[in-house]
Amino acid sequence: MRYRHSHITHFMPLRYWGVAVCLGVIGLLGCEEDVNAVLGAEQPYTLYGLLTPAADTQWVRVYEVANQLTPIAPVPLSAHFTSVDLNTGEERVWQDSLLQEQNGSYAHVFWSPFRAAYGHRYRLSVTDAKGAASVSEVDVPPFTRIEIDDSRQFPPVVLNLNIVGGAPRLYKVEVRYGIDYRSNGGPKLDAVTFSHGNRLRQDGDTWILPLNMSNDVSAIRTELRNLGGFDLNVGILLTGVTVRYLVASEDWDPPNGTFDPEVLVEPGTLSNVENGFGFVAAGYRDHCTWLPPEDVRRAAGFRVIVGATPTNPPPSTCP
Amino acid sequence: MLHVSKIRHKQHQAYRWFLVSICLGVVAAWVPAASAQFASLRGFVTDATTGEPLELVNVVLRDATGAVRGGSTNVDGLYQVARLDPGRYILSVSFIGYTTLSDTLVFGRGQNQTYNVALQPATLEGEEVVVEAEGPTGAASIIAGQQIIRPADIARVPTPDVIGDLASYLSTLPATVAVGDRGGQVFIRGGEPSQNMVLLDGIMVYQPFHIVGFYSAFPSSIISRTDLFAGGFGARHGSRLSSIIEVTTRNGNQQRFNGEVAVSPFMSSLQVEGPLVRNRVSVLASVREALVEEAVARYIDRPMPFKFGDAFAKVHAVLSTSARASITALRTHDRGRLAEGREGEGAEQVRWTNEAIGARYLFLPSVVPILVDVHASYSRLNNELGPSILPTRRSEITHRFFSIEAQYYGDRIDVEAGSKAWGTNLSSDLGGIYQGFEFRRSRVYNWGSYLDFDFDVGAGWHVRPSMRWQFYSVRFKPFWEPRLRIEWQRGIHQVSAATGLYQQEIVGITDRRDAASVFTVWSKVPSENVVSDLPVRGRPQRAIHAILGYRASLNERLHVAMEGFHKRLIDLFVPEWTAFPRLWTRLQYGTGMVWGFDARVEYQHPRWYVNVNYGLSSTRYRAEEDVIQLWYGTENLRYRPPHDRRHQINILATTRVRSFDVQVRWEFGSGLPFSRVVGFDGFALIDDIVHPARVEGAQRVIYERPYQGVLPTYHRLDVSVERRFTLSNSYLTVQASAINAYDRTNLFYLDIFTLQRVNQLPLVPALSLKLETR
């Protein structure tokens, strides 16, 4: 009995060991492997906003950089948002507000009741509970004005519109011609707008927009002819010219000058936030409206009624 | 005016090429055949008991001097022996498992004789001898990318039901990457699913793989043979960059009716075949419908929201001694639930249906010793994605095809020539922009001709140069596609090589950020005159293949094969990346490079079968758009696309224990690449002096550099045991199987937005039955 027992204890475990090893291997093979899909970011916040002298309150969206794609909860963000005017040293603490988007989701928009000063530099800091901060420094562009050089009064009439004051960048430069004409039916336009941003050139602190009014009149005629009902014999009366543009900060510079969300959405493509993501822009819109003199209008190809001024001419807003 | 005259000049040149190419094709096919002083013999060899054509039957003619001429039959059972001197010959038609037929034939000058043979199966002591065609078959029998798959090969793979399927076998090959037991997509040697052409009796089937990966539209019981060209295919096939899967179906029994019915928790099937007119017209029909949603889901206690099925029918007719005709039809349907939908809209689903019908007319003209093969077919794929009640995206492609081809089998030269024309209608309703494209209806007309020579140059060398010239709709000029295949055999050694240029105009656009994506929108590359930023307009996508292989039969049972391959892909459309958390992106221009190596060992014993193969592959895409510089600071970005499986191992073993057939299969695949996430935040477009609170914000995914992560490895063991019982007038086959026998948690899909993982099938035991008439 003792021998038999000894035999069993010596050999049976070996056999069982083999089975156990096989089962163990199979068990291990069946294990689930984890996937490390989210690496986690060190940057605490993403900022999107705008500082502008055109508004008396400044607003910046703040997104927390999270490890999961979950809807933003409608609770206050534990973030401390401050701004400092680096020219004056004035410091402000911004307030959180909760916004509900059209799609039902929530967003945090911080705000502060002040008007951004032309030519000032601001530092915006958003700090989390652990002390980590995302910081953006933003330069508000200086004040600019338009000077119109309409000395050239023979065809082709090209006026130089000089935007002086040292604007870092100009976008969305548009020239709107207010018009009146006799229509024999069909839809009637009261204005035609051209995008002339590609004609801008810079000379020191001045941006120069050569406005070829003769060419624009030809284009307006073509447009009206295509629309139908335009009486060629009567011609087009010019009721006013408006120049509009956006003065932008130096770093508000999208790739190829195009605001394509599919490109800009990629983190880092347009960003001025340190230890964070996003972009805080600074700028303002400006415009001026005026009615060129009769000889300029005539030379450009508009109809001019001698001695008569257009009904309700726009007040000139140009200096 | 100068511009117009240049265009006209180009068009005249193109027309001239068009006419010259037609003439060349006709002359090349005709000249070797039309030698009036020689006689020829041709005919069809069939099984006398079923009427099915027999392939690889030896046909030998011996003249009075003892000189031997001969050939073997093709997949249609057709043989041809041309350029025979007039005189008396002894004909011998032999095939393993069949009684050899001998006859004496006398040929006059210029006589083209047709001699059809019906071979009787040999019997051994009352037992029927079952023999499948021999020759280049088996897992290790790959010749420059071409592999022939027969039902016996498919039957060795353990599957969850007793009816085998081509998809199960394809997944055992090192050349193919399947996304697991779900998906419905097959990647072949770095090529994407839309770069594969799948033909059923010559009919295009756009998306034949079912949503559960074990199944395709091709049950093994309808298949006569399948040719898989993983690359390097000859000029007979065109308009695809990667591979060809050519399924040839059986004709059905011409003598008597047979049927079988099978059921398992995965699938139910019914198949019928028999003579409509005895010895002349036969029918073969099969219907299958999946039961996974009702049956498997119930006992694994896990939702299996997949519904699919297929119906196949073929009518084959012997019109005369020298003419055959057939009509083949197929319909498939698939539906899979992707996610729970919003209230009132139903669940997010992907659905697709294939419809295909085609006719074939095969005849031997009396005046010349050639075979003429005429095809006409129509196929359609409808693909939908979105809520079940109102799908948000639809894509449809219809394909009308006509071809006429001629084959000549000479003494040391075989020639194939043909001309194919097809029109493709593409239409999509995508509810906006998908992948940066806004699709509308478009039509594509193509015409192509080919000339394919097979020279037996002696000393074991076979050289197959071929040329395809094709007109695509993107630009009116002939595109030349030269191809070359070479084989050398001496003793046990066989070396093969292939190379060629391949082009594809139709593009299958899928969200390729994830290999598991099924919804495909079919479009065409932009035409020359289309205003587009893409640099690839006016040019089809192109690929250059190079293959070098070695194969040795060390003895009758042990075979080894190794093959290296390379594909260079040019003018590809690859998905751009987006940080918006959505499932589609814009497309960008890119190129691709594929390198790989297969090694296969196969041991065939009467009681044992073992096949071990290993595949090493590297696929690299290179995106070259301007934004790459902006996003990543490099001019182009090289990355591993999500189907780049680096290592694959497959072990397949079968044996017979007493009366039980045991089949075991283990597969291993290294992890697929994916893009890891750094974090999630939001995005707002500040493009003007806008109030930041009034700008519509969007959620955003901050990705790491694309495809730096690797998903877990995949491995699985499948086992089946089956026994066939003989009943009074039928056979009953009972099969017990276990899919994923050690219950490995294999990842199918990781939703990086929600971090939810969708796993492949757990351990699924199944019992299946098949009843078939004797």
Short mmCIF file of C-alpha atoms in Angstrom, two decimals, chain A residues 37-221:
data_model
loop_
_atom_site.label_atom_id
_atom_site.label_comp_id
_atom_site.label_asym_id
_atom_site.label_seq_id
_atom_site.Cartn_x
_atom_site.Cartn_y
_atom_site.Cartn_z
CA ALA A 37 -6.49 54.05 -26.83
CA VAL A 38 -6.37 57.35 -24.94
CA LEU A 39 -2.94 58.60 -23.98
CA GLY A 40 -4.14 61.54 -21.92
CA ALA A 41 -3.13 65.17 -22.32
CA GLU A 42 -1.06 67.30 -19.96
CA GLN A 43 -2.67 70.47 -21.28
CA PRO A 44 -5.67 71.42 -19.13
CA TYR A 45 -7.76 73.68 -21.39
CA THR A 46 -8.66 74.71 -24.91
CA LEU A 47 -9.58 78.36 -25.53
CA TYR A 48 -11.48 79.88 -28.44
CA GLY A 49 -12.41 83.53 -28.33
CA LEU A 50 -11.90 87.07 -29.47
CA LEU A 51 -10.73 90.34 -27.94
CA THR A 52 -12.14 93.35 -29.72
CA PRO A 53 -12.32 97.08 -29.09
CA ALA A 54 -15.68 96.97 -30.86
CA ALA A 55 -17.46 95.38 -27.89
CA ASP A 56 -17.80 96.42 -24.28
CA THR A 57 -17.64 92.82 -23.06
CA GLN A 58 -15.06 90.21 -24.04
CA TRP A 59 -15.93 86.50 -24.38
CA VAL A 60 -13.79 83.35 -24.57
CA ARG A 61 -14.96 79.75 -24.80
CA VAL A 62 -13.15 77.34 -22.51
CA TYR A 63 -13.11 73.56 -23.04
CA GLU A 64 -11.58 71.16 -20.57
CA VAL A 65 -9.25 68.61 -22.26
CA ALA A 66 -10.83 65.34 -21.19
CA ASN A 67 -9.97 61.67 -21.46
CA GLN A 68 -13.42 60.71 -22.68
CA LEU A 69 -15.78 62.08 -25.26
CA THR A 70 -18.69 62.91 -23.01
CA PRO A 71 -21.18 65.74 -23.24
CA ILE A 72 -20.24 68.80 -21.20
CA ALA A 73 -22.18 68.76 -17.96
CA PRO A 74 -24.28 71.85 -17.09
CA VAL A 75 -22.23 72.58 -13.98
CA PRO A 76 -19.65 75.33 -13.38
CA LEU A 77 -16.14 74.66 -14.63
CA SER A 78 -13.55 74.55 -11.89
CA ALA A 79 -11.34 76.96 -13.77
CA HIS A 80 -9.95 80.33 -12.70
CA PHE A 81 -9.82 82.73 -15.66
CA THR A 82 -7.86 85.95 -15.43
CA SER A 83 -6.64 88.53 -17.90
CA VAL A 84 -3.87 91.07 -17.56
CA ASP A 85 -3.43 94.15 -19.75
CA LEU A 86 0.32 93.96 -20.20
CA ASN A 87 0.47 97.65 -21.17
CA THR A 88 -1.25 98.92 -18.05
CA GLY A 89 -0.97 95.99 -15.62
CA GLU A 90 -4.72 95.97 -15.07
CA GLU A 91 -5.88 92.50 -13.99
CA ARG A 92 -9.40 91.13 -14.32
CA VAL A 93 -11.10 87.95 -13.19
CA TRP A 94 -13.51 86.56 -15.76
CA GLN A 95 -16.88 85.00 -15.05
CA ASP A 96 -18.10 81.60 -16.24
CA SER A 97 -21.38 81.28 -18.10
CA LEU A 98 -23.03 78.16 -19.35
CA LEU A 99 -24.32 78.18 -22.87
CA GLN A 100 -26.59 75.65 -24.53
CA GLU A 101 -25.78 75.08 -28.20
CA GLN A 102 -28.38 74.56 -30.90
CA ASN A 103 -27.62 70.85 -30.83
CA GLY A 104 -28.46 70.73 -27.14
CA SER A 105 -24.93 70.38 -25.80
CA TYR A 106 -23.42 72.78 -23.28
CA ALA A 107 -20.37 75.02 -23.47
CA HIS A 108 -18.57 77.27 -21.01
CA VAL A 109 -18.07 80.84 -22.16
CA PHE A 110 -16.09 83.11 -19.84
CA TRP A 111 -16.66 86.87 -20.03
CA SER A 112 -15.41 90.13 -18.62
CA PRO A 113 -17.00 93.58 -18.97
CA PHE A 114 -14.29 95.69 -20.56
CA ARG A 115 -13.43 97.06 -23.96
CA ALA A 116 -10.12 95.80 -25.34
CA ALA A 117 -7.77 98.72 -26.00
CA TYR A 118 -6.28 99.32 -29.45
CA GLY A 119 -2.64 98.27 -29.61
CA HIS A 120 -2.59 96.66 -26.15
CA ARG A 121 -1.29 93.21 -25.31
CA TYR A 122 -3.30 90.96 -23.02
CA ARG A 123 -2.37 87.76 -21.22
CA LEU A 124 -5.27 85.35 -20.62
CA SER A 125 -4.72 82.55 -18.10
CA VAL A 126 -7.05 79.67 -17.28
CA THR A 127 -5.92 77.69 -14.25
CA ASP A 128 -7.35 74.39 -13.04
CA ALA A 129 -7.71 73.16 -9.47
CA LYS A 130 -4.25 71.58 -9.55
CA GLY A 131 -2.60 74.81 -10.64
CA ALA A 132 -1.99 73.85 -14.26
CA ALA A 133 -2.66 76.78 -16.56
CA SER A 134 -3.29 77.34 -20.24
CA VAL A 135 -2.08 80.78 -21.25
CA SER A 136 -2.65 82.91 -24.33
CA GLU A 137 -1.08 86.27 -25.10
CA VAL A 138 -3.03 88.38 -27.54
CA ASP A 139 -2.13 91.63 -29.32
CA VAL A 140 -5.08 93.86 -30.13
CA PRO A 141 -4.37 95.63 -33.44
CA PRO A 142 -3.85 99.40 -33.40
CA PHE A 143 -6.48 101.87 -34.56
CA THR A 144 -6.54 102.35 -38.34
CA ARG A 145 -8.22 104.79 -40.74
CA ILE A 146 -8.84 104.99 -44.49
CA GLU A 147 -7.45 107.67 -46.74
CA ILE A 148 -8.85 107.89 -50.26
CA ASP A 149 -6.59 109.05 -53.04
CA ASP A 150 -8.93 109.92 -55.95
CA SER A 151 -6.49 112.15 -57.81
CA ARG A 152 -6.47 109.94 -60.91
CA GLN A 153 -9.60 110.92 -62.83
CA PHE A 154 -9.03 109.59 -66.35
CA PRO A 155 -9.89 106.13 -67.60
CA PRO A 156 -9.17 103.63 -66.29
CA VAL A 157 -10.09 105.22 -63.01
CA VAL A 158 -8.04 103.64 -60.21
CA LEU A 159 -8.45 105.04 -56.73
CA ASN A 160 -5.96 104.13 -54.05
CA LEU A 161 -7.59 103.34 -50.75
CA ASN A 162 -4.90 103.64 -48.07
CA ILE A 163 -5.53 101.94 -44.75
CA VAL A 164 -3.06 103.61 -42.46
CA GLY A 165 -2.16 103.01 -38.83
CA GLY A 166 -0.19 99.77 -38.94
CA ALA A 167 -2.85 97.06 -39.25
CA PRO A 168 -0.99 93.71 -38.89
CA ARG A 169 -3.41 91.87 -41.18
CA LEU A 170 -6.50 92.64 -43.21
CA TYR A 171 -9.16 90.11 -44.12
CA LYS A 172 -12.52 90.09 -45.84
CA VAL A 173 -11.83 93.27 -47.78
CA GLU A 174 -15.00 94.11 -49.70
CA VAL A 175 -16.05 97.02 -51.83
CA ARG A 176 -19.77 97.60 -52.17
CA TYR A 177 -21.13 99.79 -54.92
CA GLY A 178 -24.57 101.20 -54.18
CA ILE A 179 -26.35 101.54 -57.55
CA ASP A 180 -29.55 102.65 -59.17
CA TYR A 181 -30.66 101.91 -62.74
CA ARG A 182 -33.77 101.53 -64.83
CA SER A 183 -35.04 98.00 -64.92
CA ASN A 184 -37.52 96.70 -67.48
CA GLY A 185 -38.65 93.96 -65.17
CA GLY A 186 -37.02 91.14 -63.25
CA PRO A 187 -35.16 91.40 -59.96
CA LYS A 188 -33.42 94.68 -59.26
CA LEU A 189 -30.18 95.06 -57.34
CA ASP A 190 -29.41 98.02 -55.12
CA ALA A 191 -25.76 97.11 -54.67
CA VAL A 192 -22.98 94.93 -56.06
CA THR A 193 -20.14 93.78 -53.82
CA PHE A 194 -16.61 92.77 -54.84
CA SER A 195 -14.01 90.93 -52.77
CA HIS A 196 -10.78 92.72 -53.48
CA GLY A 197 -8.55 91.28 -50.75
CA ASN A 198 -6.21 89.74 -53.29
CA ARG A 199 -5.31 93.24 -54.61
CA LEU A 200 -3.96 94.50 -51.29
CA ARG A 201 -0.33 95.44 -51.03
CA GLN A 202 1.57 96.65 -48.02
CA ASP A 203 3.84 99.69 -47.93
CA GLY A 204 5.31 100.14 -44.46
CA ASP A 205 2.44 100.72 -42.02
CA THR A 206 -0.01 101.31 -44.84
CA TRP A 207 -2.11 98.82 -46.73
CA ILE A 208 -2.99 100.02 -50.22
CA LEU A 209 -6.05 98.80 -52.08
CA PRO A 210 -6.01 99.93 -55.72
CA LEU A 211 -9.69 100.23 -56.61
CA ASN A 212 -10.13 99.98 -60.38
CA MET A 213 -13.57 101.50 -60.68
CA SER A 214 -13.58 101.21 -64.48
CA ASN A 215 -13.18 97.46 -64.28
CA ASP A 216 -15.77 97.23 -61.55
CA VAL A 217 -18.30 99.18 -63.64
CA SER A 218 -17.80 96.72 -66.50
CA ALA A 219 -18.34 93.83 -64.12
CA ILE A 220 -21.48 95.49 -62.74
CA ARG A 221 -22.84 95.93 -66.26
#
